[in-house]
Coordinates of C-alpha atoms in Angstrom, one line a residue:
Chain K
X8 CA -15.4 33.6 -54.4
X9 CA -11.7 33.4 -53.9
X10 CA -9.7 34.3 -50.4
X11 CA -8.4 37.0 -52.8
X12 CA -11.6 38.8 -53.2
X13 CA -13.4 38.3 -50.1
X14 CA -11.8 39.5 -46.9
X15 CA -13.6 37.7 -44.6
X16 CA -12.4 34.5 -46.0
X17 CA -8.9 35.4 -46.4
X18 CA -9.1 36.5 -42.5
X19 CA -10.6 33.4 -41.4
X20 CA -7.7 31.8 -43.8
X21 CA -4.7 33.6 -42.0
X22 CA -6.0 33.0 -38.6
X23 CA -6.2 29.4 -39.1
X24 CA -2.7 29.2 -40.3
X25 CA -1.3 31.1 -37.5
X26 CA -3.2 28.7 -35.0
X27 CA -1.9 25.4 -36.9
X28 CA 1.9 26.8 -36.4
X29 CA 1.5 28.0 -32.7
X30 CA 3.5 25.2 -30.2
X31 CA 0.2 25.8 -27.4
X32 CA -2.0 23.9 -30.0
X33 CA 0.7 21.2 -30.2
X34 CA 1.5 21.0 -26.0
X35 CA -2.3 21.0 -26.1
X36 CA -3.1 18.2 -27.9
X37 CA -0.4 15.8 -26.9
X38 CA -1.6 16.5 -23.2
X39 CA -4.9 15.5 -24.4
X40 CA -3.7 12.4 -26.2
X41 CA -1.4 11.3 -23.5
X42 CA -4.2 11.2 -21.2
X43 CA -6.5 9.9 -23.3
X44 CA -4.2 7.0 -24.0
X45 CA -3.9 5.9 -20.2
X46 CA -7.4 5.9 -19.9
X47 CA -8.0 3.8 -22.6
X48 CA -5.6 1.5 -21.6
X49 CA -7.0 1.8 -18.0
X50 CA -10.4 1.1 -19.2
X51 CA -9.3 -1.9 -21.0
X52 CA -8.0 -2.9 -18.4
X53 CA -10.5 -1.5 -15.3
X54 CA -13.7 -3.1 -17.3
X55 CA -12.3 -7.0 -17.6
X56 CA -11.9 -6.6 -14.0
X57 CA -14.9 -5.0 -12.8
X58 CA -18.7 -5.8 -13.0
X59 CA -20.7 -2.7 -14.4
X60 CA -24.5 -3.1 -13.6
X61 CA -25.1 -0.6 -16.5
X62 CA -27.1 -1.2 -19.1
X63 CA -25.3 2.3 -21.0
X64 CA -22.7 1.2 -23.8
X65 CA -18.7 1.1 -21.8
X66 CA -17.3 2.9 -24.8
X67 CA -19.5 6.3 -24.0
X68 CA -20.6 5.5 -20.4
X69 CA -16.8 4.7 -19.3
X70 CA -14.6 5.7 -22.2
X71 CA -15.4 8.4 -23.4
X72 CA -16.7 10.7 -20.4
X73 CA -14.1 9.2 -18.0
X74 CA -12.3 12.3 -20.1
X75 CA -14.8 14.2 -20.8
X76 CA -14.0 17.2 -17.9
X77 CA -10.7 17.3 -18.8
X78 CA -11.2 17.3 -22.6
X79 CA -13.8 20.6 -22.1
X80 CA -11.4 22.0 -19.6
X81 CA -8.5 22.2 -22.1
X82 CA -11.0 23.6 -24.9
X83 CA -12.0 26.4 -22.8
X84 CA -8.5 27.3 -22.0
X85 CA -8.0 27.0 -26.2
X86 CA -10.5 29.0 -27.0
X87 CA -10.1 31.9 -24.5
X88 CA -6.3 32.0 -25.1
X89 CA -7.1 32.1 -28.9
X90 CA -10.3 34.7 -28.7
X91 CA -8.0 37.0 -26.1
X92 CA -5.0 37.0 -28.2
X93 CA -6.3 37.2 -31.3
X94 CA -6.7 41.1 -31.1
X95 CA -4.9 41.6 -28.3
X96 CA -1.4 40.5 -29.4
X97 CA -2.1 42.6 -33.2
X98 CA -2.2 45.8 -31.2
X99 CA 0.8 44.8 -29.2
X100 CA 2.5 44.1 -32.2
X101 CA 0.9 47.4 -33.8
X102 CA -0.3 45.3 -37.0
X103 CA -3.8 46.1 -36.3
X104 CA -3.1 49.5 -37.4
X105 CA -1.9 48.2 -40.7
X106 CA -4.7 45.8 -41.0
X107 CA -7.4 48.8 -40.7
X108 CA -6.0 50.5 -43.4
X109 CA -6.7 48.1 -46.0
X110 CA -10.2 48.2 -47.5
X111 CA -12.1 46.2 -44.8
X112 CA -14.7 46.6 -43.0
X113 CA -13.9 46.6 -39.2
X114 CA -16.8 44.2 -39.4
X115 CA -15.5 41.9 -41.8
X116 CA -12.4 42.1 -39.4
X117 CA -14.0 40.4 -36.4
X118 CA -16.3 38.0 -38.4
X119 CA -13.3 36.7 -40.3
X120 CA -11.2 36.3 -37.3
X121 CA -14.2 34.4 -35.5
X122 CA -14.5 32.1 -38.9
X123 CA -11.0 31.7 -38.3
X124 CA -10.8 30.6 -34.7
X125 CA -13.7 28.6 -35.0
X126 CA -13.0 26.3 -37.5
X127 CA -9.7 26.1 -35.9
X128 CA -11.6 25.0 -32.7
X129 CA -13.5 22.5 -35.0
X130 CA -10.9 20.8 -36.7
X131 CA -9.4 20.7 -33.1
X132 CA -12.4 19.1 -31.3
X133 CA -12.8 16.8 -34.6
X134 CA -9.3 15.2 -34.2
X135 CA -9.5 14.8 -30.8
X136 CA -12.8 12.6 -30.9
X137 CA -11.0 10.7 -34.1
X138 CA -8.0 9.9 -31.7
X139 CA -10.2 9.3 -28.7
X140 CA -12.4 6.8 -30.8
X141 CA -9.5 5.1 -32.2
X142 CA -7.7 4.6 -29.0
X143 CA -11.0 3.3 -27.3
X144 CA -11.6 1.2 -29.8
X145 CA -8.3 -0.3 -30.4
X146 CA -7.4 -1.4 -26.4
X147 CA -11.4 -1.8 -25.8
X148 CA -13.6 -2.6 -28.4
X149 CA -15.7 -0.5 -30.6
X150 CA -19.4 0.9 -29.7
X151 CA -22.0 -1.5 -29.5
X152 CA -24.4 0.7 -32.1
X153 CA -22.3 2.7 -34.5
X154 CA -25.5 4.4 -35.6
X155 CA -26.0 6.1 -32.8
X156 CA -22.5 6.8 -31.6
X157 CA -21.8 8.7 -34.9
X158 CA -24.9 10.8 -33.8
X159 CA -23.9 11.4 -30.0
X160 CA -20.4 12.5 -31.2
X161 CA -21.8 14.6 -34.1
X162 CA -23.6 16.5 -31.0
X163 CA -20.8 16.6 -28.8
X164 CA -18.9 17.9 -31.2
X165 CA -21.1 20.7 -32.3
X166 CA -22.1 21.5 -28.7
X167 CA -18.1 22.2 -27.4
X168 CA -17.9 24.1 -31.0
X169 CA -20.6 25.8 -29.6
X170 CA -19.5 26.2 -26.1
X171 CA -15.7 27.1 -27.6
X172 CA -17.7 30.2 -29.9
X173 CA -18.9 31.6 -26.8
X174 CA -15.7 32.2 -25.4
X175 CA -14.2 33.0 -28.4
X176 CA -17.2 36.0 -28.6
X177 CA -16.3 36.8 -24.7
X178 CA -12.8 37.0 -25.3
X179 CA -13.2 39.1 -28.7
X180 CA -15.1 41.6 -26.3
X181 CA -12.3 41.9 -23.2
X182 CA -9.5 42.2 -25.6
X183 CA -11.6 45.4 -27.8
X184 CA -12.6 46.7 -24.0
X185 CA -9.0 46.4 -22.5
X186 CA -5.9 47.8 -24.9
X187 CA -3.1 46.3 -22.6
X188 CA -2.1 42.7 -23.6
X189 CA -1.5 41.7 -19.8
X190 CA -4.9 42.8 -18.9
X191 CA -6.4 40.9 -21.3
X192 CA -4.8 37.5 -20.2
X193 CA -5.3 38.6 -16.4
X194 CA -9.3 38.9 -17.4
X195 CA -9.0 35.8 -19.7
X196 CA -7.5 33.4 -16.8
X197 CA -9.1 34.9 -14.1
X198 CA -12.5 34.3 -16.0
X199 CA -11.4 30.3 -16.3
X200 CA -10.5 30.3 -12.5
X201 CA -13.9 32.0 -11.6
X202 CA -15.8 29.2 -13.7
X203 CA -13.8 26.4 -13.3
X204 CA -12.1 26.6 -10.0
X205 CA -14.8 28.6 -7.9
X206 CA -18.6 27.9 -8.1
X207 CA -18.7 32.3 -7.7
X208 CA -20.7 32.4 -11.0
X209 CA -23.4 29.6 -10.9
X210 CA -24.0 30.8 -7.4
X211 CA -26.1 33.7 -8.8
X212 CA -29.2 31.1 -10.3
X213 CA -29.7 34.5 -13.1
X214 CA -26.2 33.5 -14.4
X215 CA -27.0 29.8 -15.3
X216 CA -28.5 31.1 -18.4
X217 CA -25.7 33.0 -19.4
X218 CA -22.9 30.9 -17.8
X219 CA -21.5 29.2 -20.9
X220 CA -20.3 26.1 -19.3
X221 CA -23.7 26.1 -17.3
X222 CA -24.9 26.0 -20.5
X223 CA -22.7 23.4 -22.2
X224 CA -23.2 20.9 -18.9
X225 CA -27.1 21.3 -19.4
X226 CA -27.3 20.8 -22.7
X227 CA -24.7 17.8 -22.6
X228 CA -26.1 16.0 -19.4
X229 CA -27.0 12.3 -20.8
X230 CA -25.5 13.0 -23.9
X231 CA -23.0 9.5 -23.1
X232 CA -25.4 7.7 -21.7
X233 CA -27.3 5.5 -24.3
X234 CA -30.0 4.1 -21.8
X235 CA -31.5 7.5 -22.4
X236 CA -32.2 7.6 -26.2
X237 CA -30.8 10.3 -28.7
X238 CA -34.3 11.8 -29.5
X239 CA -35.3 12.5 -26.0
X240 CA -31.8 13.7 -24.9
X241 CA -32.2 16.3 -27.8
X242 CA -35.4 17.2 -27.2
X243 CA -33.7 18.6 -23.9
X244 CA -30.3 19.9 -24.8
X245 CA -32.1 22.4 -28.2
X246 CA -33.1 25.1 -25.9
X247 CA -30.0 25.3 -24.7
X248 CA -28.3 24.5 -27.5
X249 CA -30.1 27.0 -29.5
X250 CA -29.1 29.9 -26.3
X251 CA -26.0 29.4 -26.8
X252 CA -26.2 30.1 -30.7
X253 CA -28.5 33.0 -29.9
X254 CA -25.5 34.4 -27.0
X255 CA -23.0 34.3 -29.7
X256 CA -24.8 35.9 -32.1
X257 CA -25.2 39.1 -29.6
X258 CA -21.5 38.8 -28.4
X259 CA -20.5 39.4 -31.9
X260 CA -22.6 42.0 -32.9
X261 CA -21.6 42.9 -29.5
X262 CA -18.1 43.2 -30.3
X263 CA -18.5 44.7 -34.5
X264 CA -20.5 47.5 -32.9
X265 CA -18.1 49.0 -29.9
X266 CA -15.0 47.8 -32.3
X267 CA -16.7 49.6 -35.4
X268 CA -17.2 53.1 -33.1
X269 CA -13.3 52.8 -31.0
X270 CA -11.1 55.5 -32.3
X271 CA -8.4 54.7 -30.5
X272 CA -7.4 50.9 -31.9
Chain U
X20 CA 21.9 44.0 1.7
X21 CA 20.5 47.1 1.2
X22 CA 19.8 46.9 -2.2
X23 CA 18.1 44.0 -1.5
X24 CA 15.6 46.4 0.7
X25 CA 15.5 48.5 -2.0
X26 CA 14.3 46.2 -4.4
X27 CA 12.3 44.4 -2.0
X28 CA 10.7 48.2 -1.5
X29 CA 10.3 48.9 -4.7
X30 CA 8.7 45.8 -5.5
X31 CA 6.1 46.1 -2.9
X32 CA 5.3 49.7 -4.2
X33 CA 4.7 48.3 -7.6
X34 CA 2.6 45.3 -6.6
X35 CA 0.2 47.9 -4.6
X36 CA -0.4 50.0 -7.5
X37 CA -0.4 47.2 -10.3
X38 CA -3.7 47.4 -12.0
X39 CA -3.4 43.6 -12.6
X40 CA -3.0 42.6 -8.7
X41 CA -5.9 45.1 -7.7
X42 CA -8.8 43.3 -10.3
X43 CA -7.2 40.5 -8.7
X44 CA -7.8 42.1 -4.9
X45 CA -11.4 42.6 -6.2
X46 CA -12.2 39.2 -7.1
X47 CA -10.4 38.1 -4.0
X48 CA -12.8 39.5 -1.6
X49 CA -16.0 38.6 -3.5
X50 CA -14.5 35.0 -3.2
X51 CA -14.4 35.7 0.9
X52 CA -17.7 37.2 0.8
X53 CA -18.9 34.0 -0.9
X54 CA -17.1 31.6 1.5
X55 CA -18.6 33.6 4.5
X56 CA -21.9 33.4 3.1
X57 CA -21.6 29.8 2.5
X58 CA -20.0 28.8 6.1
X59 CA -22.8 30.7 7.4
X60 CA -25.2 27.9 5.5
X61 CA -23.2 25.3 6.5
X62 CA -22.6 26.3 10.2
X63 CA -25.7 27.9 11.5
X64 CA -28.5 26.1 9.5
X65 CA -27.2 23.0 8.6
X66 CA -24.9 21.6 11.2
X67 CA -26.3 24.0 14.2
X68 CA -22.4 23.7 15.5
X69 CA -21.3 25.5 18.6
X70 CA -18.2 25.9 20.5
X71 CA -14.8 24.1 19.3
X72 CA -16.7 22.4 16.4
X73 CA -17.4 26.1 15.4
X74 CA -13.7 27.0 15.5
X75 CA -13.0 23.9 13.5
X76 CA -15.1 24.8 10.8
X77 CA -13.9 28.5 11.0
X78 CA -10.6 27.9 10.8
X79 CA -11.1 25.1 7.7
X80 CA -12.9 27.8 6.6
X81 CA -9.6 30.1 6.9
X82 CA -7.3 27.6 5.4
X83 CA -9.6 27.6 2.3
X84 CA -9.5 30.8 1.6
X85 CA -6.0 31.2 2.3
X86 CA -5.0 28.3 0.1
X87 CA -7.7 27.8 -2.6
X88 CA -8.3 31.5 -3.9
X89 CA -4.9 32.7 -2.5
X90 CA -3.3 30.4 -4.3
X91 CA -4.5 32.2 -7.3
X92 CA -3.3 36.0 -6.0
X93 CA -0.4 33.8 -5.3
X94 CA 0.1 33.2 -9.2
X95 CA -1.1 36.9 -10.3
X96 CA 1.5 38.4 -7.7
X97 CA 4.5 36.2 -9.4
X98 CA 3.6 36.8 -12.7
X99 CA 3.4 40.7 -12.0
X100 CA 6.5 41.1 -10.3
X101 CA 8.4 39.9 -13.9
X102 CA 5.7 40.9 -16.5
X103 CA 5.4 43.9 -15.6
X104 CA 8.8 44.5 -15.6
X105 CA 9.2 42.7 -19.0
X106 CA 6.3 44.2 -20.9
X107 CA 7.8 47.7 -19.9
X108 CA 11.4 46.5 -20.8
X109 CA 12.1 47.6 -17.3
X110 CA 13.6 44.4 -16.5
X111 CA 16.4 45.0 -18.7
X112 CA 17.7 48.5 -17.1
X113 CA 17.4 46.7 -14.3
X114 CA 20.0 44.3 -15.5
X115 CA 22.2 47.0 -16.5
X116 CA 22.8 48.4 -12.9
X117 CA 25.8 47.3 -10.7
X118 CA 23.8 44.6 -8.7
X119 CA 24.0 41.2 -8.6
X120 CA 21.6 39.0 -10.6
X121 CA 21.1 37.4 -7.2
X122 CA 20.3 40.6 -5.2
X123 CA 17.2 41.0 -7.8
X124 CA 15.6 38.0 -7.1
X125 CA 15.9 38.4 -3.5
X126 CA 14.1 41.7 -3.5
X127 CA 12.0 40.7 -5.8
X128 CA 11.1 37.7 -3.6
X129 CA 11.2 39.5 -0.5
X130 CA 9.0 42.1 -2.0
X131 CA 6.4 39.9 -3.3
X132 CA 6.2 37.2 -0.1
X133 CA 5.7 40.3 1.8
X134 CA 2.8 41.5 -0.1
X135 CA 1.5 38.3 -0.2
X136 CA 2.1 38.0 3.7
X137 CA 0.1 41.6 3.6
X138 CA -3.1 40.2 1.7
X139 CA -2.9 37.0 3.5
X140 CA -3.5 39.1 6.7
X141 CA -6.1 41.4 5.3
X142 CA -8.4 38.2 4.3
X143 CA -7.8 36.7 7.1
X144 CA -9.1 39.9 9.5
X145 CA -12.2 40.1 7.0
X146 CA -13.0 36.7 7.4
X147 CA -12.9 36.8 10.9
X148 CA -14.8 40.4 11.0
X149 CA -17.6 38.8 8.9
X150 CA -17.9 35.6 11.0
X151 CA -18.0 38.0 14.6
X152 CA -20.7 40.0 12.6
X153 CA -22.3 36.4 11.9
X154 CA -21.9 34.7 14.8
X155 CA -21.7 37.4 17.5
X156 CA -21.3 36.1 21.1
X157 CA -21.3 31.8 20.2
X158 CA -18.0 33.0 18.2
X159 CA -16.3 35.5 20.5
X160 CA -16.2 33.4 23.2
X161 CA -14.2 31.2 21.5
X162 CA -12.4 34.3 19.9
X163 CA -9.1 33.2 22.1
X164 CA -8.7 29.8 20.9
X165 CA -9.3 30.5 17.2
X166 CA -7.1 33.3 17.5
X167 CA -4.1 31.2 19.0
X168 CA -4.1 28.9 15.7
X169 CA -3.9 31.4 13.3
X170 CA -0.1 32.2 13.2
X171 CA 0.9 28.7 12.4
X172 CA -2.1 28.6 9.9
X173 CA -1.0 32.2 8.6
X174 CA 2.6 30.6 8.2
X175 CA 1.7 27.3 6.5
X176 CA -1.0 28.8 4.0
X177 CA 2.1 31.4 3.1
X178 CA 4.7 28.9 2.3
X179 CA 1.8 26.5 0.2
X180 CA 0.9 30.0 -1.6
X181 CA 4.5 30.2 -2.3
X182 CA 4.1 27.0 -4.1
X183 CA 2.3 28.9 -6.5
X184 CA 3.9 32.0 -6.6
X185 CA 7.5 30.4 -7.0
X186 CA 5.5 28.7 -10.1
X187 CA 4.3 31.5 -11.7
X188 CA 7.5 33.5 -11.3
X189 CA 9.5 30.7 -12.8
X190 CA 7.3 29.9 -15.9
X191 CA 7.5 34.1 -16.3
X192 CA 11.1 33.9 -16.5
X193 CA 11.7 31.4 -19.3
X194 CA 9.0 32.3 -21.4
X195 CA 9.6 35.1 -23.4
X196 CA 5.9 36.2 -24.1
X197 CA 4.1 37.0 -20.6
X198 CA 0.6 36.5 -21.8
X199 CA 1.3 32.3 -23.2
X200 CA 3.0 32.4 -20.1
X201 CA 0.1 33.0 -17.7
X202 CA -2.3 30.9 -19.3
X203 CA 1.0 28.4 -19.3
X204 CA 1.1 28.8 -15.4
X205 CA -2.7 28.4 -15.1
X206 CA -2.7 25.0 -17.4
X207 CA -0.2 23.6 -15.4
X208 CA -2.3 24.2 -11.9
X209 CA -5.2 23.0 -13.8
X210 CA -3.1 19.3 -14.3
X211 CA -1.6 18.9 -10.6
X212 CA -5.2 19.3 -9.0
X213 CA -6.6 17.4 -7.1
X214 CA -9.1 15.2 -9.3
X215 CA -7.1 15.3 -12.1
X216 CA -3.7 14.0 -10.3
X217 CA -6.3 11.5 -8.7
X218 CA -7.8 10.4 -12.2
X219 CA -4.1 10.4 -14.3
X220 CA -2.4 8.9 -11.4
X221 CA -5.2 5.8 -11.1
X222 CA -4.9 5.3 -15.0
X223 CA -1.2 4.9 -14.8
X224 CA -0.9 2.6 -11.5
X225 CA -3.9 0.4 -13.3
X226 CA -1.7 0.2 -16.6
X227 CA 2.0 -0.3 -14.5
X228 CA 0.8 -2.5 -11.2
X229 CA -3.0 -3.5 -11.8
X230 CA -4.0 -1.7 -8.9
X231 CA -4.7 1.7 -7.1
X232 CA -1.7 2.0 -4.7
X233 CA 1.0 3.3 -6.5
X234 CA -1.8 5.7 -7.9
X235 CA -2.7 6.8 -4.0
X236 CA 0.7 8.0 -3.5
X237 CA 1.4 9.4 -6.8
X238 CA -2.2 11.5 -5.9
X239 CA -0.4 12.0 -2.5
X240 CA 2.6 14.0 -3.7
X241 CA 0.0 16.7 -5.5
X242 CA 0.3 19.9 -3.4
X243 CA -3.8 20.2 -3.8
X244 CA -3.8 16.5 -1.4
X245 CA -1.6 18.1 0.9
X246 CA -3.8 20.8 1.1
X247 CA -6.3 18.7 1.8
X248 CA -4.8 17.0 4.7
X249 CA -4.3 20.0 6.4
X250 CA -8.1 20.7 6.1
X251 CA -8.5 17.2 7.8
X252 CA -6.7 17.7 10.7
X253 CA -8.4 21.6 11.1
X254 CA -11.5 19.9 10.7
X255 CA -12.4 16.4 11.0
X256 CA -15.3 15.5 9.3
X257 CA -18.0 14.6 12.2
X258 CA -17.9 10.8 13.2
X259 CA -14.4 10.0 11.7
X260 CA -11.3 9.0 13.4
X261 CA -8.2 10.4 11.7
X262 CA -5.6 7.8 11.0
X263 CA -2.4 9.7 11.8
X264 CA -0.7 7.7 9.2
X265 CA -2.7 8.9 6.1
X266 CA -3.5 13.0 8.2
X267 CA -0.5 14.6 9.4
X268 CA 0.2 18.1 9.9
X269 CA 3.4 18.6 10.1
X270 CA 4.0 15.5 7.6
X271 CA 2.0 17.7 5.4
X272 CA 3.3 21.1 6.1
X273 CA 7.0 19.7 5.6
X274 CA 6.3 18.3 2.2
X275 CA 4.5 21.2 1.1
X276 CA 7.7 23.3 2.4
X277 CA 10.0 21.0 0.2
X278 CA 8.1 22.0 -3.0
X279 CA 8.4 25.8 -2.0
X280 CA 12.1 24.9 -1.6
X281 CA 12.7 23.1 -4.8
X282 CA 11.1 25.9 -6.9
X283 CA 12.6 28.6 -5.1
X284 CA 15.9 27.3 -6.1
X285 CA 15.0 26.8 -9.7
X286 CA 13.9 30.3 -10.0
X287 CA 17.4 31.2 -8.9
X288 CA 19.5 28.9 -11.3
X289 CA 16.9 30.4 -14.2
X290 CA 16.9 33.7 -13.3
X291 CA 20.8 34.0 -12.8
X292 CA 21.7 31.8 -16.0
X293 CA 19.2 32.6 -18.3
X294 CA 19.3 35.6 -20.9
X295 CA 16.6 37.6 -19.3
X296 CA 15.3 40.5 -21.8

């Protein structure tokens, strides 16, 4: 089944490629590295100095989540940028209008441009734990059990993909709800604020179900730390793993089913 | 000079009836409610505190709101007063008319500080509503001297707010898309907060010096610390002796005026040099 013949695919395709050339994934990512590179180099430095009565492994305990809140910080902001704009800046530029008169299925239109902005977010999480690893590794040392550091990573990779879907579904939603471009953003960042820079959300105890970063921060709590071991930390985090699945799932269908009845696109 | 008004007038109209600023206005006073709710906790069941430790906490509790969650009306009100414009290609005509370049930017600061100076004043009088409500006689007996402090802290909560503002405007200017350039302007208050400058600035003094101190005062020059300062010396922490050294007021409220400053005079060397359209 070629890009050609299946629109979903070709979608997903030209999403991806849009996202690759934008400069925000770029000033993104070198932020990321940049910061990740000091605190390597810090930890190198921090852990020959210090004693550590832990009995976790430094290159998770201390390396890796000593970046952890900033890392999940700078994904959110990806992936609602990415899920707002998406639609948002096709109707600005009055291409969606083009798009729907192709022979595609408004459906198809929103699962390809999910596929699209989630493998983006993917292949964006992936080379960010490659770099981080590296850089750890090379001014540090490398994790004690590669085993189960291979596992943890698998799972913290999947869970921000997860978390990043989430917003990319939320996002998907304001930007079919709101038509003006400005709106959308204004919702987007004010969104971020109210879950990052003000506890208004996880005040409400009802939310912390719903509340995707409540979510992720449940699911990931222990994840780093190898004194508790991988089985029992997943035994934990799959509930809450699995909700998060399940609240993308509805977001999208969500999304197809007001998108699929809007006249006025 | 009076087209400066006239700007300045204008601006303020369009701020009031910007869709954009009122969700924001929404938000805004769930945010008090919250705070209110939660100095309620803190005050009456937790800490029992009465009389001048009251006011302390009230007006911390001012300052937060004024600064925290202003600070983010702050960056909504700059980055309506040019995106608005911009997305409407209103800015442009507005280019074309005989006025100076420098004229604009004054009304449209004027304009927007005065709005902001408006909301400021409006959260302020809720707040202080919900605490009477709250509180009832233990507060309004001390009404007087909470009242008396709330000028200066009106003042300096404006000019850190400008901070923001001036931000927000600025990033606006030179970046040609408005959306990339709010979520630009929210990324960048993200990476001067507070924990962040804290955890950055001890990496790079650990990797330059071996130590923490030059990472103190790089954490020290983040407007977020100053902030913090200022909530100090509202409110000491019970038990704990403020070394005048490390918590100063007007040490604080003069740096946090020189970042207003500096940013207020690169929105004018942008806005007056660069091909706005």
């Amino acid at each position: 089944m070629t890009t050609a013949s299946n629109p979903v695919l070709a979608i997903a395709r030209n999403e991806l490629l849009k996202l690759l050339t934008h400069p925000f994934t770029y000033l993104i990512f070198i932020i990321l590295v940049c910061i990740v590179l000091l605190n390597s180099m810090d930890n190198s430095l921090r852990t020959s100095i210090d004693s550590v009565m832990t009995t976790d492994d430094l290159f998770l305990y201390d390396g890796v989540s000593n970046t952890t809140y900033i890392f999940t910080f700078l994904c959110s902001i990806m992936a609602v940028f990415i899920g707002a704009m998406s639609l948002s800046s096709e109707r600005s530029k009055k291409s969606i209008g083009l798009l729907l008169t192709k022979p595609v299925y408004r459906r198809d239109v929103i699962a390809g441009k999910f596929f699209g902005l989630s493998a983006f977010m993917f292949l964006f999480i992936v080379a960010y734990v490659i770099v981080d690893t590296l850089l750890i590794t090379w001014y540090f040392r490398p994790p004690l059990d590669i085993n189960d550091y291979l596992l943890r990573s698998l799972s913290y990779i999947l869970l921000h993909c997860c978390l990043c879907s989430i917003l990319i579904a939320l996002m998907f939603l304001v930007s079919i709800i709101f038509k003006d471009v400005l709106m959308v953003a204004l919702i987007s960042v004010v969104y971020l604020f109210l879950e990052w820079f003000s506890s208004l959300l996880v005040s409400f105890d009802e939310l912390k179900y719903f509340s995707p970063l409540s979510l992720y921060d449940t699911a990931s709590y222990h994840l780093l730390y190898t004194s508790t071991a991988f089985d029992s930390w997943l035994q934990i985090a799959m509930p809450y793993a699995l909700l998060m699945v399940l609240e993308t799932i509805v977001l999208l269908l969500v999304d197809s089913f007001i998108f699929i009845r809007t006249e006025d696109i | 000079m009076r087209n400066v008004l006239r700007i300045a007038g204008k601006e303020f109209a369009d701020l009031s009836g910007s869709g954009l600023v009122l969700v924001v206005l929404i938000i805004y006073v769930a945010l008090i409610l919250k705070v209110s709710y939660d100095t309620y906790n803190v005050v009456f069941i937790q800490l029992g505190a009465t009389g001048q430790r009251l006011v302390n906490i009230l007006l911390d509790g001012v300052w937060y709101i004024l600064t925290y969650f202003g600070m983010f009306v702050g960056v909504v009100i700059g980055f309506a007063s040019i995106s608005s414009e911009r997305h409407r290609n209103s800015l442009s005509l507005l280019l074309t008319k005989p006025l100076y370049r420098d004229s604009i930017i004054n009304g449209k600061l004027l304009g927007a500080t005065c709005f902001l100076a408006c909301v400021s004043g409006l959260a302020i009088a809720l707040f202080t509503a919900l605490m009477l409500a709250i509180f009832g006689n233990s507060f309004f007996t001390m009404l007087p001297g909470y009242l008396e402090n709330i000028p200066l802290l009106l003042a300096l909560s404006l000019v850190y707010v400008l901070i923001f503002m001036l931000l927000s405007m600025l990033i606006s200017v030179l970046i040609k898309d408005q959306a990339y350039a709010l979520v630009l302007t929210f990324l960048a208050i993200f990476l001067i907060k507070m924990e962040n400058t804290n955890n950055v600035a001890g990496d790079v003094s650990m990797v330059l010096t071996g130590d923490t101190n030059l990472g103190n005062t790089l954490a020290n020059l983040s407007p977020f610390t100053l902030s913090e300062h200022v909530s100090v010396c509202l409110s000491p922490p019970a038990g704990m002796t403020i070394d005048p050294a490390v918590y100063s007021l007007p040490s604080a409220a003069l740096n946090i005026a020189f970042y207003a400053l500096l940013l207020l005079i690169a929105n004018y060397i942008v806005f007056i040099r660069s091909d706005v359209s």
